[in-house]
Coordinates of C-alpha atoms in Angstrom, one line a residue:
Chain T
M22 CA -24.3 -45.9 47.1
A23 CA -23.9 -42.1 47.4
V24 CA -25.3 -39.9 44.7
R25 CA -22.7 -38.8 42.2
Y26 CA -22.4 -35.6 40.2
F27 CA -20.8 -34.6 36.9
L28 CA -19.2 -31.3 36.2
G29 CA -18.4 -30.2 32.6
I30 CA -16.0 -27.4 31.9
D31 CA -15.5 -25.7 28.5
G32 CA -12.5 -23.4 28.7
G33 CA -11.1 -21.0 26.1
G34 CA -9.0 -17.9 25.8
T35 CA -11.7 -15.5 26.6
G36 CA -13.6 -17.4 29.3
C37 CA -14.9 -20.7 30.6
R38 CA -18.3 -22.2 31.4
A39 CA -19.4 -24.9 33.8
R40 CA -22.4 -27.2 33.9
L41 CA -23.4 -29.4 36.7
R42 CA -25.6 -32.5 36.2
D43 CA -26.6 -35.3 38.4
E44 CA -26.0 -39.0 37.6
A45 CA -29.4 -39.2 35.8
G46 CA -28.4 -36.3 33.5
R47 CA -30.6 -33.7 35.2
M48 CA -29.1 -30.2 34.7
L49 CA -28.5 -28.7 38.2
G50 CA -26.8 -25.4 37.4
E51 CA -24.4 -23.5 35.1
G52 CA -21.8 -20.8 35.7
K53 CA -19.1 -18.7 34.0
G54 CA -15.5 -17.9 34.8
G55 CA -12.5 -16.2 33.3
P56 CA -10.0 -17.3 30.6
A57 CA -9.1 -21.0 30.8
N58 CA -6.9 -21.8 27.8
A59 CA -4.5 -24.5 29.1
R60 CA -1.6 -22.5 27.7
L61 CA -2.2 -19.6 30.0
D62 CA -0.8 -19.4 33.5
T63 CA -2.0 -22.6 35.3
A64 CA -2.9 -20.8 38.6
R65 CA -5.1 -18.4 36.6
V66 CA -6.7 -21.3 34.6
R67 CA -7.4 -23.2 37.9
Q68 CA -9.1 -20.1 39.4
S69 CA -11.2 -19.5 36.3
I70 CA -12.4 -23.1 36.4
L71 CA -13.1 -22.9 40.2
D72 CA -15.0 -19.6 39.6
A73 CA -17.2 -21.2 36.9
A74 CA -17.7 -24.4 39.0
G75 CA -18.6 -22.3 42.0
A76 CA -21.2 -20.3 40.1
A77 CA -22.7 -23.5 38.8
L78 CA -22.8 -24.8 42.3
R79 CA -24.6 -21.7 43.6
A80 CA -27.1 -21.9 40.8
S81 CA -27.8 -25.5 41.8
G82 CA -28.5 -24.7 45.4
L83 CA -26.2 -27.4 46.6
D84 CA -23.0 -26.9 48.6
G85 CA -19.3 -27.7 48.2
E86 CA -19.7 -30.9 50.1
I87 CA -20.8 -32.5 46.7
W88 CA -17.4 -31.8 45.1
Q89 CA -15.9 -34.9 46.6
R90 CA -18.5 -37.0 44.8
T91 CA -18.3 -35.0 41.6
H92 CA -16.5 -36.3 38.5
A93 CA -15.2 -33.5 36.4
G94 CA -14.4 -33.3 32.7
F95 CA -12.4 -30.3 31.4
G96 CA -12.5 -29.5 27.7
L97 CA -9.8 -26.8 27.3
A98 CA -8.4 -25.0 24.4
G99 CA -4.6 -25.4 24.4
A100 CA -4.8 -28.8 26.2
G101 CA -2.9 -30.3 23.3
Q102 CA 0.2 -28.5 24.2
T103 CA 2.9 -30.7 25.6
G104 CA 2.8 -30.7 29.4
A105 CA 0.0 -28.1 29.7
C106 CA -2.5 -30.6 31.3
E107 CA 0.1 -32.1 33.6
R108 CA 1.0 -28.7 35.0
L109 CA -2.7 -27.8 35.5
L110 CA -3.5 -31.1 37.2
A111 CA -0.5 -30.8 39.6
L112 CA -2.6 -28.0 41.3
P113 CA -5.2 -29.0 43.9
F114 CA -8.8 -29.3 42.9
P115 CA -11.7 -30.4 45.1
F116 CA -13.3 -32.9 42.7
A117 CA -13.3 -36.7 43.0
D118 CA -11.4 -37.0 39.8
I119 CA -10.7 -35.0 36.6
A120 CA -10.5 -36.0 33.0
V121 CA -9.0 -33.4 30.7
D122 CA -9.0 -33.1 26.9
T123 CA -9.1 -30.5 24.2
D124 CA -12.1 -28.3 23.7
A125 CA -12.2 -29.7 20.1
Y126 CA -12.6 -33.3 21.5
T127 CA -15.3 -32.3 24.1
S128 CA -17.1 -30.2 21.4
W129 CA -17.1 -33.2 19.1
L130 CA -18.3 -35.5 22.0
G131 CA -21.1 -33.1 22.8
A132 CA -22.2 -32.7 19.1
S133 CA -22.1 -36.4 18.6
L134 CA -23.8 -37.6 21.8
G135 CA -26.0 -34.8 23.2
N136 CA -27.0 -35.1 26.8
P137 CA -24.5 -37.6 28.1
E138 CA -26.3 -39.6 30.8
Q139 CA -26.3 -42.6 28.5
P140 CA -23.2 -42.2 26.5
G141 CA -23.0 -44.5 23.5
D142 CA -20.2 -44.8 21.0
P143 CA -19.5 -41.3 19.9
E144 CA -18.0 -42.5 16.6
N145 CA -21.2 -44.3 15.7
D146 CA -22.6 -41.7 13.3
R147 CA -19.3 -40.5 12.0
G148 CA -20.0 -36.8 12.8
A149 CA -17.3 -34.2 12.5
I150 CA -17.3 -30.7 14.0
L151 CA -16.3 -27.5 12.2
I152 CA -15.9 -24.6 14.6
V153 CA -15.9 -21.2 13.0
G154 CA -15.4 -18.4 15.5
T155 CA -12.3 -16.3 16.2
G156 CA -10.4 -19.3 15.0
I157 CA -11.5 -22.3 12.9
C158 CA -11.0 -26.0 13.4
G159 CA -12.3 -29.2 11.8
F160 CA -12.2 -32.2 14.1
T161 CA -13.4 -35.8 14.1
V162 CA -12.5 -39.2 15.3
L163 CA -12.6 -42.0 12.8
G164 CA -11.4 -45.6 13.4
G165 CA -10.2 -44.5 16.8
E166 CA -7.9 -41.9 15.2
R167 CA -8.3 -38.2 16.0
I168 CA -8.2 -35.9 13.0
S169 CA -7.7 -32.1 13.2
I170 CA -7.9 -30.0 10.1
G171 CA -6.8 -26.3 10.1
G172 CA -6.9 -24.4 13.3
W173 CA -3.2 -24.1 13.8
G174 CA -3.7 -20.5 14.9
F175 CA -3.3 -17.0 13.8
P176 CA -1.4 -15.8 11.7
V177 CA 0.0 -19.0 10.2
S178 CA -3.3 -20.8 9.8
D179 CA -7.0 -20.2 10.5
D180 CA -8.1 -19.3 7.0
G181 CA -11.8 -18.8 7.0
S182 CA -11.8 -17.9 10.7
G183 CA -13.2 -14.6 12.1
A184 CA -9.6 -13.4 12.8
V185 CA -8.4 -14.0 9.3
T186 CA -11.6 -12.6 7.8
G187 CA -11.3 -9.5 9.9
R188 CA -7.6 -9.1 9.1
E189 CA -8.3 -9.3 5.4
A190 CA -10.8 -6.5 5.8
V191 CA -8.1 -4.4 7.5
R192 CA -5.5 -5.4 4.9
Q193 CA -7.7 -4.5 2.0
A194 CA -8.7 -1.2 3.7
L195 CA -5.0 -0.2 3.8
R196 CA -4.6 -1.3 0.1
A197 CA -7.6 0.9 -0.9
H198 CA -6.0 3.8 1.1
D199 CA -2.8 3.3 -0.9
G200 CA -4.6 3.2 -4.2
L201 CA -3.7 -0.5 -4.6
A202 CA -7.3 -1.6 -4.5
P203 CA -10.6 0.1 -5.3
A204 CA -12.4 2.1 -2.6
S205 CA -15.4 0.4 -1.0
P206 CA -17.9 1.0 1.8
L207 CA -16.3 -1.8 3.8
A208 CA -12.8 -0.4 3.4
E209 CA -14.1 3.0 4.5
A210 CA -16.0 1.6 7.5
V211 CA -12.9 -0.3 8.7
L212 CA -10.6 2.7 8.4
A213 CA -13.1 4.9 10.1
D214 CA -13.3 2.5 13.0
I215 CA -9.6 2.0 13.5
G216 CA -8.0 5.0 12.0
P217 CA -8.8 7.0 10.0
T218 CA -5.1 7.3 9.2
P219 CA -2.9 4.3 8.4
E220 CA -0.5 5.4 11.1
Q221 CA -3.3 4.9 13.6
V222 CA -3.9 1.4 12.1
V223 CA -0.2 0.6 12.6
D224 CA -0.5 1.6 16.3
W225 CA -3.7 -0.4 16.6
A226 CA -2.2 -3.5 14.9
D227 CA 0.7 -3.4 17.4
K228 CA -1.5 -4.4 20.2
T229 CA -4.1 -6.6 18.5
T230 CA -5.2 -10.1 19.4
P231 CA -7.0 -12.4 17.0
A232 CA -10.2 -11.4 18.7
D233 CA -9.6 -7.8 17.8
Y234 CA -9.4 -8.8 14.1
A235 CA -12.4 -11.1 14.5
R236 CA -14.5 -8.1 15.6
F237 CA -14.6 -7.0 11.9
A238 CA -15.8 -10.4 10.5
P239 CA -19.5 -9.7 11.0
L240 CA -19.0 -6.3 9.3
V241 CA -17.5 -8.1 6.3
Y242 CA -20.6 -10.4 6.0
A243 CA -23.0 -7.5 6.6
H244 CA -21.4 -5.5 3.8
A245 CA -21.2 -8.6 1.6
A246 CA -25.0 -8.9 2.0
T247 CA -25.5 -5.4 0.6
G248 CA -23.3 -6.2 -2.4
D249 CA -20.1 -4.5 -1.5
P250 CA -17.6 -6.1 -4.0
L251 CA -14.7 -6.1 -1.6
A252 CA -16.8 -7.6 1.2
R253 CA -18.1 -10.2 -1.2
L254 CA -14.6 -11.1 -2.3
I255 CA -13.4 -11.6 1.3
A256 CA -16.6 -13.5 2.3
T257 CA -16.3 -15.7 -0.8
Q258 CA -12.6 -16.5 -0.1
A259 CA -13.4 -17.2 3.6
A260 CA -16.3 -19.5 2.7
G261 CA -14.0 -21.3 0.2
F262 CA -11.5 -22.1 2.9
I263 CA -14.3 -23.3 5.2
D264 CA -15.6 -25.5 2.3
D265 CA -12.1 -26.9 1.9
V266 CA -12.0 -28.0 5.6
A267 CA -15.5 -29.5 5.4
R268 CA -14.8 -31.4 2.2
R269 CA -11.5 -32.7 3.7
L270 CA -13.4 -34.1 6.7
L271 CA -16.0 -35.7 4.4
T272 CA -13.2 -37.2 2.2
L273 CA -11.6 -38.7 5.2
G274 CA -14.9 -40.5 6.1
A275 CA -17.1 -38.1 8.1
A276 CA -20.7 -38.6 7.3
R277 CA -22.0 -35.2 8.6
I278 CA -20.7 -31.9 9.7
H279 CA -21.8 -30.1 12.8
L280 CA -21.1 -26.4 12.2
L281 CA -20.3 -24.7 15.5
G282 CA -18.8 -21.4 16.8
G283 CA -19.8 -17.8 17.0
L284 CA -19.8 -17.3 13.2
A285 CA -21.5 -20.5 12.3
G286 CA -24.9 -18.9 11.4
T287 CA -23.2 -16.0 9.7
V288 CA -21.0 -18.1 7.3
Q289 CA -23.5 -20.9 6.6
P290 CA -25.3 -19.2 3.7
W291 CA -22.0 -18.6 2.0
L292 CA -20.9 -22.3 2.0
A293 CA -21.1 -24.4 -1.1
A294 CA -24.2 -26.5 -1.8
D295 CA -22.4 -29.8 -1.3
V296 CA -21.2 -28.7 2.1
Q297 CA -24.6 -27.3 3.1
Q298 CA -26.1 -30.7 2.4
A299 CA -23.7 -32.3 4.8
L300 CA -24.5 -30.0 7.7
S301 CA -26.4 -31.5 10.6
P302 CA -27.4 -29.8 13.9
A303 CA -25.2 -30.7 16.9
R304 CA -26.9 -32.9 19.5
G305 CA -25.3 -31.2 22.4
D306 CA -22.6 -28.6 23.2
A307 CA -19.1 -28.7 24.6
L308 CA -20.3 -28.7 28.2
D309 CA -22.2 -31.9 27.7
G310 CA -19.2 -33.2 25.8
A311 CA -17.1 -32.5 28.9
I312 CA -19.6 -34.3 31.1
A313 CA -19.5 -37.2 28.6
L314 CA -15.7 -37.2 29.0
A315 CA -16.1 -37.4 32.8
H316 CA -18.6 -40.3 32.4
A317 CA -16.3 -42.1 30.0
S318 CA -13.5 -41.9 32.5
Q319 CA -15.8 -43.6 35.1
T320 CA -16.7 -46.5 32.9
G321 CA -15.9 -49.8 34.8
S322 CA -15.4 -47.9 38.1
A323 CA -18.9 -46.6 38.6
D324 CA -19.3 -47.8 42.2
N325 CA -16.3 -46.2 43.8
G326 CA -18.3 -43.1 45.1
Chain R
M26 CA 36.1 28.6 10.8
A27 CA 36.4 25.2 12.6
V28 CA 36.1 22.0 10.6
R29 CA 32.6 20.5 10.6
Y30 CA 31.6 16.9 10.5
F31 CA 28.5 15.0 9.4
L32 CA 27.2 11.9 11.0
G33 CA 24.5 9.7 9.4
I34 CA 22.5 7.1 11.3
D35 CA 20.3 4.4 9.7
G36 CA 18.3 2.7 12.4
G37 CA 15.9 -0.2 12.3
G38 CA 14.4 -2.9 14.4
T39 CA 17.4 -5.2 14.2
G40 CA 20.3 -2.8 14.3
C41 CA 21.7 0.6 13.4
R42 CA 24.6 1.8 11.4
A43 CA 26.6 5.1 11.5
R44 CA 28.8 6.8 8.9
L45 CA 31.0 9.8 9.6
R46 CA 32.0 12.2 6.8
D47 CA 33.8 15.5 6.8
E48 CA 32.5 18.7 5.3
A49 CA 34.1 17.8 1.9
G50 CA 32.3 14.5 1.8
R51 CA 35.3 12.3 2.7
M52 CA 34.3 9.1 4.4
L53 CA 36.0 9.0 7.8
G54 CA 34.6 5.9 9.4
E55 CA 31.6 3.6 9.9
G56 CA 30.2 1.6 12.8
K57 CA 27.3 -0.5 14.0
G58 CA 25.0 -0.6 17.0
G59 CA 21.9 -2.3 18.4
P60 CA 18.2 -1.9 17.4
A61 CA 17.2 1.7 16.9
N62 CA 13.6 1.7 15.7
A63 CA 12.2 4.9 17.1
R64 CA 9.2 3.0 18.6
L65 CA 11.5 1.0 20.9
D66 CA 12.5 2.2 24.4
T67 CA 14.1 5.6 23.9
A68 CA 17.0 5.0 26.2
R69 CA 17.8 1.8 24.3
V70 CA 17.6 3.6 20.9
R71 CA 19.8 6.4 22.2
Q72 CA 22.4 3.8 23.4
S73 CA 22.3 2.0 20.0
I74 CA 22.9 5.2 18.2
L75 CA 25.8 6.3 20.5
D76 CA 27.3 2.8 20.1
A77 CA 27.3 3.0 16.3
A78 CA 28.5 6.6 16.4
G79 CA 31.3 5.6 18.8
A80 CA 32.4 2.8 16.5
A81 CA 32.5 5.1 13.5
L82 CA 34.5 7.6 15.6
R83 CA 37.0 4.9 16.6
A84 CA 37.3 3.8 12.9
S85 CA 38.1 7.4 12.0
G86 CA 40.9 7.8 14.5
L87 CA 39.4 11.1 15.7
D88 CA 38.2 11.7 19.3
G89 CA 34.9 12.7 20.9
E90 CA 35.9 16.3 20.9
I91 CA 34.6 16.5 17.3
W92 CA 31.0 15.7 18.4
Q93 CA 30.4 19.3 19.3
R94 CA 31.2 20.2 15.7
T95 CA 29.2 17.3 14.2
H96 CA 25.8 17.7 12.6
A97 CA 23.9 14.5 12.9
G98 CA 21.1 13.1 10.7
F99 CA 19.1 10.1 12.0
G100 CA 17.0 8.1 9.6
L101 CA 14.9 5.8 11.9
A102 CA 12.3 3.3 11.3
G103 CA 9.3 4.1 13.4
A104 CA 10.1 7.9 13.4
G105 CA 6.7 8.5 11.8
Q106 CA 5.0 7.5 15.1
T107 CA 3.5 10.4 16.9
G108 CA 5.8 11.7 19.6
A109 CA 8.5 9.1 19.0
C110 CA 11.2 11.6 17.8
E111 CA 10.3 14.2 20.5
R112 CA 10.8 11.6 23.2
L113 CA 14.1 10.5 21.7
L114 CA 15.5 14.0 21.3
A115 CA 14.6 14.9 24.8
L116 CA 17.5 12.7 25.9
P117 CA 21.0 14.2 25.8
F118 CA 23.2 13.7 22.7
P119 CA 26.8 15.1 22.3
F120 CA 26.2 16.4 18.7
A121 CA 26.0 20.0 17.6
D122 CA 22.5 19.4 16.3
I123 CA 20.3 16.5 15.2
A124 CA 17.9 16.2 12.3
V125 CA 15.6 13.2 12.5
D126 CA 13.3 11.6 9.9
T127 CA 12.1 8.2 8.8
D128 CA 14.4 5.7 7.3
A129 CA 12.2 5.7 4.3
Y130 CA 12.9 9.4 3.8
T131 CA 16.7 9.1 4.3
S132 CA 16.8 6.0 2.0
W133 CA 15.0 8.0 -0.6
L134 CA 17.4 11.0 -0.1
G135 CA 20.4 8.7 -0.4
A136 CA 19.1 6.9 -3.5
S137 CA 18.3 10.1 -5.2
L138 CA 21.4 12.2 -4.2
G139 CA 24.3 9.8 -3.6
N140 CA 27.3 11.2 -1.7
P141 CA 25.8 14.3 -0.2
E142 CA 28.5 16.9 0.0
Q143 CA 26.8 18.9 -2.7
P144 CA 23.2 18.2 -2.1
G145 CA 21.0 19.3 -5.0
D146 CA 17.2 19.0 -5.2
P147 CA 16.4 15.4 -4.4
E148 CA 13.1 15.6 -6.2
N149 CA 14.9 16.5 -9.5
D150 CA 14.9 13.1 -11.1
R151 CA 11.6 11.9 -9.6
G152 CA 13.1 8.7 -8.2
A153 CA 11.1 6.5 -5.9
I154 CA 12.4 3.8 -3.6
L155 CA 10.9 0.3 -3.1
I156 CA 12.4 -1.4 -0.1
V157 CA 11.8 -5.2 0.0
G158 CA 13.3 -6.8 3.1
T159 CA 11.5 -8.1 6.2
G160 CA 8.9 -5.5 5.4
I161 CA 8.1 -3.7 2.2
C162 CA 7.6 0.0 1.5
G163 CA 7.3 2.3 -1.5
F164 CA 8.2 5.9 -1.0
T165 CA 8.8 9.0 -2.9
V166 CA 8.4 12.8 -2.7
L167 CA 6.6 14.5 -5.6
G168 CA 5.6 18.1 -5.7
G169 CA 6.8 18.5 -2.1
E170 CA 4.4 15.8 -1.0
R171 CA 5.6 12.6 0.7
I172 CA 3.9 9.4 -0.6
S173 CA 4.1 6.1 1.2
I174 CA 2.7 2.9 -0.4
G175 CA 2.3 -0.3 1.5
G176 CA 4.5 -1.0 4.4
W177 CA 1.9 -0.6 7.2
G178 CA 3.4 -3.6 8.9
F179 CA 2.8 -7.2 9.6
P180 CA 0.3 -8.8 9.6
V181 CA -2.2 -6.2 8.3
S182 CA 0.0 -5.1 5.4
D183 CA 3.4 -5.8 3.9
D184 CA 2.3 -8.1 1.0
G185 CA 5.3 -9.0 -1.0
S186 CA 7.7 -8.6 2.0
G187 CA 10.0 -11.2 3.3
A188 CA 7.7 -11.6 6.4
V189 CA 4.5 -12.2 4.4
T190 CA 6.4 -14.5 1.9
G191 CA 7.7 -16.6 4.7
R192 CA 4.4 -16.7 6.5
E193 CA 2.8 -17.9 3.3
A194 CA 5.3 -20.7 3.2
V195 CA 4.4 -21.7 6.8
R196 CA 0.7 -21.4 6.1
Q197 CA 0.9 -23.6 3.0
A198 CA 3.1 -26.1 4.7
L199 CA 0.3 -26.5 7.4
R200 CA -2.3 -26.8 4.6
A201 CA -0.3 -29.5 2.9
H202 CA 0.0 -31.3 6.3
D203 CA -3.8 -31.2 6.6
G204 CA -4.4 -32.4 3.1
L205 CA -5.8 -29.1 2.0
A206 CA -3.0 -28.4 -0.4
P207 CA -0.6 -30.7 -2.4
A208 CA 2.6 -31.8 -0.8
S209 CA 5.8 -30.1 -2.1
P210 CA 9.5 -30.0 -1.3
L211 CA 9.1 -26.4 0.1
A212 CA 6.3 -27.4 2.4
E213 CA 8.4 -30.4 3.7
A214 CA 11.4 -28.2 4.2
V215 CA 9.5 -25.6 6.2
L216 CA 7.8 -28.2 8.4
A217 CA 11.2 -30.1 8.9
D218 CA 12.7 -26.8 10.0
I219 CA 10.1 -25.6 12.4
G220 CA 8.3 -28.8 13.4
P221 CA 8.0 -31.4 12.1
T222 CA 4.6 -31.5 13.9
P223 CA 1.9 -28.8 13.6
E224 CA 1.9 -28.6 17.3
Q225 CA 5.5 -27.5 17.3
V226 CA 4.7 -24.9 14.6
V227 CA 1.9 -23.6 16.9
D228 CA 4.4 -23.2 19.7
W229 CA 6.9 -21.6 17.4
A230 CA 4.4 -19.2 15.9
D231 CA 3.5 -18.0 19.5
K232 CA 6.9 -16.4 19.8
T233 CA 7.6 -15.2 16.2
T234 CA 8.6 -11.8 15.0
P235 CA 8.2 -10.7 11.3
A236 CA 12.0 -11.5 11.0
D237 CA 11.4 -15.1 12.0
Y238 CA 8.9 -15.5 9.1
A239 CA 11.2 -13.5 6.7
R240 CA 13.9 -16.1 7.3
F241 CA 11.9 -18.5 5.0
A242 CA 11.6 -16.0 2.1
P243 CA 15.0 -17.0 0.5
L244 CA 13.9 -20.6 0.9
V245 CA 10.8 -19.9 -1.1
Y246 CA 12.7 -18.3 -3.9
A247 CA 15.3 -21.0 -3.9
H248 CA 12.6 -23.7 -4.3
A249 CA 10.8 -21.6 -6.9
A250 CA 14.0 -21.6 -9.0
T251 CA 14.0 -25.4 -9.0
G252 CA 10.3 -25.5 -10.2
D253 CA 8.5 -26.4 -6.9
P254 CA 4.9 -25.4 -7.8
L255 CA 4.0 -24.2 -4.3
A256 CA 7.1 -22.0 -4.1
R257 CA 6.5 -20.7 -7.6
L258 CA 2.9 -19.8 -6.6
I259 CA 4.1 -17.9 -3.5
A260 CA 6.9 -16.2 -5.3
T261 CA 4.6 -15.2 -8.2
Q262 CA 2.0 -13.8 -5.8
A263 CA 4.7 -11.9 -3.8
A264 CA 6.2 -10.4 -7.0
G265 CA 2.7 -9.4 -8.1
F266 CA 2.2 -7.4 -4.9
I267 CA 5.6 -5.8 -5.4
D268 CA 4.7 -4.9 -9.0
D269 CA 1.5 -3.3 -7.7
V270 CA 3.5 -1.0 -5.4
A271 CA 6.0 -0.1 -8.2
R272 CA 3.3 0.6 -10.7
R273 CA 1.4 2.7 -8.2
L274 CA 4.6 4.8 -7.7
L275 CA 5.0 5.2 -11.4
T276 CA 1.3 6.1 -11.9
L277 CA 1.7 8.8 -9.3
G278 CA 4.5 10.4 -11.2
A279 CA 7.8 8.6 -10.3
A280 CA 10.1 8.3 -13.2
R281 CA 12.4 5.5 -11.9
I282 CA 12.3 3.0 -9.0
H283 CA 15.3 2.2 -6.8
L284 CA 14.8 -1.3 -5.6
L285 CA 16.4 -1.7 -2.1
G286 CA 16.4 -4.0 0.9
G287 CA 17.7 -7.4 1.7
L288 CA 15.5 -9.2 -0.8
A289 CA 16.0 -6.8 -3.7
G290 CA 18.3 -9.0 -5.7
T291 CA 16.2 -12.1 -4.9
V292 CA 12.9 -10.7 -6.0
Q293 CA 14.1 -8.7 -9.0
P294 CA 14.0 -11.5 -11.6
W295 CA 10.4 -12.2 -10.6
L296 CA 9.1 -8.7 -11.3
A297 CA 7.1 -7.9 -14.4
A298 CA 8.9 -6.6 -17.5
D299 CA 7.4 -3.0 -17.3
V300 CA 8.6 -2.8 -13.6
Q301 CA 12.0 -4.1 -14.4
Q302 CA 12.4 -1.5 -17.1
A303 CA 11.7 1.3 -14.6
L304 CA 14.4 0.0 -12.1
S305 CA 17.5 2.2 -11.7
P306 CA 20.5 1.7 -9.3
A307 CA 20.4 3.8 -6.2
R308 CA 23.1 6.6 -6.1
G309 CA 23.7 6.3 -2.4
D310 CA 22.4 4.5 0.6
A311 CA 20.4 5.5 3.7
L312 CA 23.5 6.5 5.6
D313 CA 24.4 9.1 2.9
G314 CA 20.7 10.1 2.9
A315 CA 21.0 10.7 6.7
I316 CA 24.1 12.8 6.1
A317 CA 22.2 14.7 3.4
L318 CA 19.4 15.3 5.9
A319 CA 22.0 16.8 8.3
H320 CA 23.4 19.0 5.5
A321 CA 19.9 20.2 4.5
S322 CA 19.2 21.2 8.1
Q323 CA 22.4 23.3 8.0
T324 CA 21.5 25.2 4.9
G325 CA 21.6 29.0 5.6
S326 CA 23.4 28.4 8.9
A327 CA 26.7 26.9 7.6
D328 CA 29.0 29.2 9.5
N329 CA 27.8 28.7 13.1
G330 CA 30.5 26.1 13.9

C-alpha cells in the first residue's frame, strides 16, 4: 500500500495557508498563498490554494509526484455560498481527492480534535468556536446540526468584530468633531490617522474594506486600557456583543468555547466572568481541522491509494 | 437690455431636477435627469444636468437660444469634494455662467429665502436645515461661517438617516434569527423581504447601496406605529440621533429648523418636544435655492446680458 498524504487548506479573504502531514500525522511542511475566499473569482482561489500547497511541498522536501496520493481538505471562507464550491471544484486540481467545507467548520474540527491522525467524534466534548477577528462568528455542531451565530458580515452583522469596533471608533470620532459627543484621545487619534478633516474621512470611507475598519480595533482596546471613556464605551459594547454570542452557544448546549481569531487575546479580558469561565484552549487550528476533514472523507475507503 | 433667465439644478445620487425662472421670478418650466452627484463621472453628471435642463426648457416652450442668456446655479451633492466642481466646470455647458455649490447650501438658501427674485440676506432669520432622507445632514450659515453636522456618509456616519435606520432593521432581523434578540413582526418582515435565509441576506448585503437599506426605513416606522417593540426601539434611537443634530444646530445659534428630505414627515412625530417646537416650514426648495445662488453670483454685474 502506497504512502498517503494529507493536505489542509485554510482560506480566507486576505490569504490562505496550507499544511502537509503524512498518514501518521507527522507535519511535513507549511506554506502560504493569496486570498482564497470561495466567493472570489474561482481561478484566483485555485491559484492561491496551489501556491500555498506548492510552498508546503517545497518546505517538505518532497516533489509533486505525491499529489496523486494526497487527500486534500479545504476550509474556505465563503464556502457556504450556493454554488461556490461546485464552481471551484470544476477546475483541475492535482490531488487524489478534495473535501471542501467552510472555514468555520474546519476551525471547529481543529479546535475540537487537534492533530487529526486519529480523528474521533468531534462532537464528543461539545465544543464551540467563537472567532473574533475582522469578522465574528460563533459555530458549533450539536446533535449533528450545524449552528452559526452572528457573522453574517459587515455592515449588517458582525457586532463585536474588529470591523464593527473600528467603525464605531470612526463614527464616534466624527460625532466628536461635530460636537455631538465629547472629545477623547481615541477620537483625536482616529481623526489624525484618517483625516484630520471629515471630508478626508468621507473620501477614505468610500474605499474601505472591513479590514480597513478593523485596523482601528486594537487602538480602541489600547485607549480603553488607559481609561479613555469613549474607548471604554466601545470596548464594553463590543464585549457585550461577544458575550451574547458566547452565551447563545452555551444556551444551545455547547459545553466550552474556544476563542479564536486575531482579536481573541485582546478582547478576552473584557468578556463577562461567566463567559471567561467557559473558555477553553483550542486543541488544534483550522489547518488541522482541514486535514481532519480530508481524513473523514476517506473513512471506509482508506485502501484505495 | 435682453431678458435674462435663471436655471436652478438640484443634483443628487439618484437623480437631478431643474427649474427655469425668468428675471421676475416667474416659473417657466421644470424637468428631471439622471444622477448628478458631483463625485460621479463628470461626463455623466454633465449629461444628467443637460437632460434635466432640456426637459425644463421644453416645458417652458422656449428654445435653446435662451441658454446664452441663462444664469445657472447648480446645487450638487458631493460638490464639497476637492476638485469635483473644477472637473465638472471644465466641461462645456451652454449657459451664460454657472455657480456651483453643495446641495446642502442651496437647500438652506431655498429654505431661508423662498422664491428668489428678490434675494435678501439668507442669514437674516438664522434658519438651519435638517435633511432626513437616505442620508442625514444638518446645515446652517451663522456669522458667515458654514456649519455641517452629521452627514458624513454611510456607514461611518448618518445616524438617524433612512440608510442607518434600515440597516438597523436588517441587523436586528439577523440577531433575532440567531436568537440574540426577540422575534418581532418587523424582523420577520425584513427577513421575508430579503431572505428568508441569512445566507440570502449576506448575498444581498454584498451588493447594497445606502438607498437599498433606506428602503426599509418606512417599514420600521410603520411597524413602530403598530407597537412592534423592535421597531419602536429603532425608531426611538433614530429620532434621538436626529434630535441630537437639531439641538446642536440650535446650540450653535440657529433660531429655527427646516426639516427636509424624504423621511421628514415620517420622523417628525418621533422627535422630542423641544425640537418639534423649533421646526418651521421651509420657504422654498433646493431648486429655488440654486436659482438664488445664480442670482447672488450676478450681483453687481446685472447688466452684462
